Each structure stands twice: as C-alpha cells, then as structure tokens.
Short mmCIF file of C-alpha atoms and ligand atoms in Angstrom, two decimals:
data_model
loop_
_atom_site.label_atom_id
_atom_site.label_comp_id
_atom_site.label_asym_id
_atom_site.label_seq_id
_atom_site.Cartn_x
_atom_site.Cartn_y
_atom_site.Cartn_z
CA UNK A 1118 187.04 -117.98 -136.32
CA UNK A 1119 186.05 -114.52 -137.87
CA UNK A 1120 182.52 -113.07 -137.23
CA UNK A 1121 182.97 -110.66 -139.42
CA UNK A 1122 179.92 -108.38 -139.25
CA UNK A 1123 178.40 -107.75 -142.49
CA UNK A 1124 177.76 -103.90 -143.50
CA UNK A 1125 180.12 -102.45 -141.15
CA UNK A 1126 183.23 -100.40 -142.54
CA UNK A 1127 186.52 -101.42 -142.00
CA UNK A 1128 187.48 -98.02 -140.58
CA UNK A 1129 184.40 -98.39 -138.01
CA UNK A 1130 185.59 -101.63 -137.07
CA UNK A 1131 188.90 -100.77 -136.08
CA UNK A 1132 188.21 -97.46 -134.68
CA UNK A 1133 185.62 -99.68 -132.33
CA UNK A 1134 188.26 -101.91 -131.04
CA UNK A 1135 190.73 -99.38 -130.55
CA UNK A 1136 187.80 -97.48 -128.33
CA UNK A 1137 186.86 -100.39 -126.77
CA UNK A 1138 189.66 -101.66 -125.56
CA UNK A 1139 191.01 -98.13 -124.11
CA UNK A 1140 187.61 -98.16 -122.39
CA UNK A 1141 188.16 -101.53 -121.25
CA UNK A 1142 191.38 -100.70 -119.84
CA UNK A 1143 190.67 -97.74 -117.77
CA UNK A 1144 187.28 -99.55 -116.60
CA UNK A 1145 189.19 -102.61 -115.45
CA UNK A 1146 192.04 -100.26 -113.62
CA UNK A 1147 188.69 -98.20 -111.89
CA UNK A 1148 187.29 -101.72 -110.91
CA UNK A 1149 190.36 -102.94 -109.15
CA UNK A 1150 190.95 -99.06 -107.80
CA UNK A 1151 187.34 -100.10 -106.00
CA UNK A 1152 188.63 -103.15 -104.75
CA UNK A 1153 191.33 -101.14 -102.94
CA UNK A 1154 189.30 -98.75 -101.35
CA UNK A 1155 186.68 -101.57 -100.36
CA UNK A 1156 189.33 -103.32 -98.51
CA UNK A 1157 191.49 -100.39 -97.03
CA UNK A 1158 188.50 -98.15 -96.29
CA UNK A 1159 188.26 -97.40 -92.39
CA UNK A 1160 186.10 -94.57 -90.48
CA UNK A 1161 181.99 -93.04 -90.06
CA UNK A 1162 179.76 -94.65 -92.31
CA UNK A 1163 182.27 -97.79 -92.92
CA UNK A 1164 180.23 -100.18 -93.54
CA UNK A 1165 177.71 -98.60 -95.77
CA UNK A 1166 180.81 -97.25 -98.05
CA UNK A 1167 182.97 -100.52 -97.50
CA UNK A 1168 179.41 -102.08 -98.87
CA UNK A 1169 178.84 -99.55 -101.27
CA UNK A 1170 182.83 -100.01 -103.07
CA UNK A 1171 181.92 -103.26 -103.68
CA UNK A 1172 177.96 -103.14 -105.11
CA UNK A 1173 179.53 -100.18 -107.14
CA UNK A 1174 182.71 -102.65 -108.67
CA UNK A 1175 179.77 -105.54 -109.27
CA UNK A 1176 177.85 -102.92 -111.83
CA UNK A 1177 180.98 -101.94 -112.85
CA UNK A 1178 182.28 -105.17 -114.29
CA UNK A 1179 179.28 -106.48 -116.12
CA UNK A 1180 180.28 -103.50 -118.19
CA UNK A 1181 183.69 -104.09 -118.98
CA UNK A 1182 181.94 -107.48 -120.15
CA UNK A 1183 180.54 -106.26 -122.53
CA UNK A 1184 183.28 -104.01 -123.86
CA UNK A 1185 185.50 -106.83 -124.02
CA UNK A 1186 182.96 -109.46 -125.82
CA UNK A 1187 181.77 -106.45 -128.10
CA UNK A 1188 185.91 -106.45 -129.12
CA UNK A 1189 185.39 -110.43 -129.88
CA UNK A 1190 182.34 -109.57 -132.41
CA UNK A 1191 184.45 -107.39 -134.21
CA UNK A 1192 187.47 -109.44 -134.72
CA UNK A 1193 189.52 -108.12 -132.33
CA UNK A 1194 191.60 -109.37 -129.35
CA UNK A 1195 189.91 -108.35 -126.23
CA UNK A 1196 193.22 -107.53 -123.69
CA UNK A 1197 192.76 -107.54 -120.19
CA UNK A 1198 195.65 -109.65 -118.65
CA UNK A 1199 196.87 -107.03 -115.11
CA UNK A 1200 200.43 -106.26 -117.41
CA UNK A 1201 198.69 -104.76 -120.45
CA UNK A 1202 195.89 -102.72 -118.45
CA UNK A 1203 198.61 -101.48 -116.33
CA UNK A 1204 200.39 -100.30 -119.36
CA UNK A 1205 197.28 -98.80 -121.28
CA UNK A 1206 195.30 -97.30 -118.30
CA UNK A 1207 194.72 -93.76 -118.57
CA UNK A 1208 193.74 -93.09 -114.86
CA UNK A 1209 195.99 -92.02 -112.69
CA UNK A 1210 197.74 -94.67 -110.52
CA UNK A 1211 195.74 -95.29 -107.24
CA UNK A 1212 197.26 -94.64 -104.14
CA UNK A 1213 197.79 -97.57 -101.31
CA UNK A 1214 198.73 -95.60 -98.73
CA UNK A 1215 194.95 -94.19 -97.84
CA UNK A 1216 192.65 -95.30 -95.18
CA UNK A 1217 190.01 -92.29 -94.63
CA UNK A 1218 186.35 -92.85 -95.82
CA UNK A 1219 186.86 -89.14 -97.50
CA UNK A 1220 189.95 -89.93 -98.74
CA UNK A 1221 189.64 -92.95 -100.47
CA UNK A 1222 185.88 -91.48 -101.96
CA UNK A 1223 187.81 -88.70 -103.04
CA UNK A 1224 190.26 -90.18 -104.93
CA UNK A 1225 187.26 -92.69 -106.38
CA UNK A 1226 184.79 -90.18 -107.67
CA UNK A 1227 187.82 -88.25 -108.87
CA UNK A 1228 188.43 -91.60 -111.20
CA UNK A 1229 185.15 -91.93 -112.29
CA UNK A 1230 185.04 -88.94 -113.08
CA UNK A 1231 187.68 -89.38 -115.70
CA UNK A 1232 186.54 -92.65 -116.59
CA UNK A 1233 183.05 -91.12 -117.45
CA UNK A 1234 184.93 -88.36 -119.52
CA UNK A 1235 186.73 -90.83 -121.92
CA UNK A 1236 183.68 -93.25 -122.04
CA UNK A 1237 181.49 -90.59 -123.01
CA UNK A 1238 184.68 -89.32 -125.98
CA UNK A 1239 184.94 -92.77 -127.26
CA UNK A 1240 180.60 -93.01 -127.59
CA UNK A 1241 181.47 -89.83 -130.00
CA UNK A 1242 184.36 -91.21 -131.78
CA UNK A 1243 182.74 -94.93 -132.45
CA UNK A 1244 179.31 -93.50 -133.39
CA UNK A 1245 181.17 -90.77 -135.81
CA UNK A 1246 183.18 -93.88 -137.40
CA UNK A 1247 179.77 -95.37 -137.77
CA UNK A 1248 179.16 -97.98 -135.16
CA UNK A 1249 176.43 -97.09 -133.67
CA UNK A 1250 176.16 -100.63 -131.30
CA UNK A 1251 179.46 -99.87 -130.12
CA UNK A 1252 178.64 -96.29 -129.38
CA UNK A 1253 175.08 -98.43 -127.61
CA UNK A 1254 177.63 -100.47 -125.83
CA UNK A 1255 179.81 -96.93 -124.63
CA UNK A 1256 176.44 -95.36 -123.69
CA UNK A 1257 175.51 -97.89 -121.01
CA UNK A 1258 178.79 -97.71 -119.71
CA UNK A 1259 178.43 -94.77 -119.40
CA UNK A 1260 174.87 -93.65 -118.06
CA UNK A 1261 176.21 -96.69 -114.72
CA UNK A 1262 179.24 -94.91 -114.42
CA UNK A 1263 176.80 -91.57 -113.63
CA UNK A 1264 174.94 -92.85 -111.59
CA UNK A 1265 177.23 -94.69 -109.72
CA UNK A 1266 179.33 -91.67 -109.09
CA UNK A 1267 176.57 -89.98 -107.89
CA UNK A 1268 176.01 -92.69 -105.01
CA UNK A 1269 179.44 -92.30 -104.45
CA UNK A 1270 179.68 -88.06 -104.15
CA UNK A 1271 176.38 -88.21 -102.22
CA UNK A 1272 178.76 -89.85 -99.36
CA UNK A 1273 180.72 -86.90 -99.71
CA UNK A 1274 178.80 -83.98 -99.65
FE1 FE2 B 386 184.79 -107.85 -99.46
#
C-alpha cells in the first residue's frame, strides 16, 4: 500500500530514496565493520574499546532505522539483505586479519570518517531536491556519527 506523501515532488521523492538507501548501505556495512572490531579487538584498554565498539554499533543502528523506514514513507523498497549492501557499500572492505586496539580504531574512525562525509553530501542533495525531513533524517545521522567518532579518536590520540 502507497503512502504517498502529499506536497512532495516526484523528483524529491526519488532523489530521497536513492540517498537513503546509499546511506543505508554504507551505515549497515560501518555497523557490521563494528561488530568485527568488537569481537577481534585484543590489547591496553580492551575492555573499555571492546565495550565501546559495541555501545557505538547500538547508536549506530537506531539510525539506519530510520533511514530504512523513512525509504518505506516514500514508496520505496528499503534494501538491506548482507548481498545487496555488500554490493552498494561505498566503504572500503574491512579487513579480518587485525587484532591491535590501534589498529582496528584506526581502520574504524577512518570509516566513519567516510561515512560522515557521504551522510553529510546526501543531507545537501535531499534538502536541495526539496525534502527537507529526509535531509532531518541525514542530519541526525549524521551529528551521532560525530560524535561517535570522536569517542572513538579520543582512544587514539
Ligand atoms: Fe559482544
């Protein structure tokens, strides 16, 4: 069954779910990059960064949420089966061969960092198209994904 939003373009619509859903997909490949490093993660300070992997996934994927049901208002099919993120993901591939606190924070705040980058494009592009609840949606992606990547460097430096 359609929702179909009254007042919103077409062209915002689609350019929403296309956003979305890339957002979605490298959120959901960052999320289970965290899972990785939560469970492969050995040396100083494990257990506060073993802890911290996981509080960071748990804010993580109330966002992707909202992506996703955001996609559903719109009309769209919200796609996050492991095959189709795997194909769609921007980020790079995460490695399974680390084990070092520093490593694996490294390689984490190095994703968010891109993840943060192509949140913060698509709050441009969806509020330019003329959705601004998408672009609401993007934003509070986006202001977690700061300041989780701040807990995250503060390990580091
Ligand atoms: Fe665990």
């Amino acid at each position: 069954m359609s929702v179909n939003l009254q007042g919103l373009k077409d062209n915002a619509r689609k350019t929403a779910i296309t956003e979305l859903q890339a957002c979605m997909a490298d959120g959901t490949s960052l999320s289970l990059a965290l899972k990785q490093a939560h469970w492969n993660v050995k040396g100083p300070n494990f257990i506060a960064v073993h802890e911290l992997l996981d509080e960071v996934k748990d804010r993580l994927d109330p966002q992707i949420d909202n992506m996703a049901e955001r996609i559903q208002q719109l009309d769209g099919v919200a796609v996050g089966t492991v095959e189709e993120v795997a194909r769609a993901t921007r980020l790079k591939p995460y490695p399974t061969d680390l084990t070092s606190v520093a490593d694996h924070l490294r390689e984490i705040t190095d994703r968010f960092r891109s993840y943060g980058e192509r949140v913060r494009a698509a709050i441009d592009t969806t509020d330019d198209a003329g959705d601004a609840s998408t672009a609401d949606v993007l934003t509070e992606a986006s202001r977690q994904a700061d300041k989780d990547l701040w807990f995250l460097q503060s390990h580091l430096d």
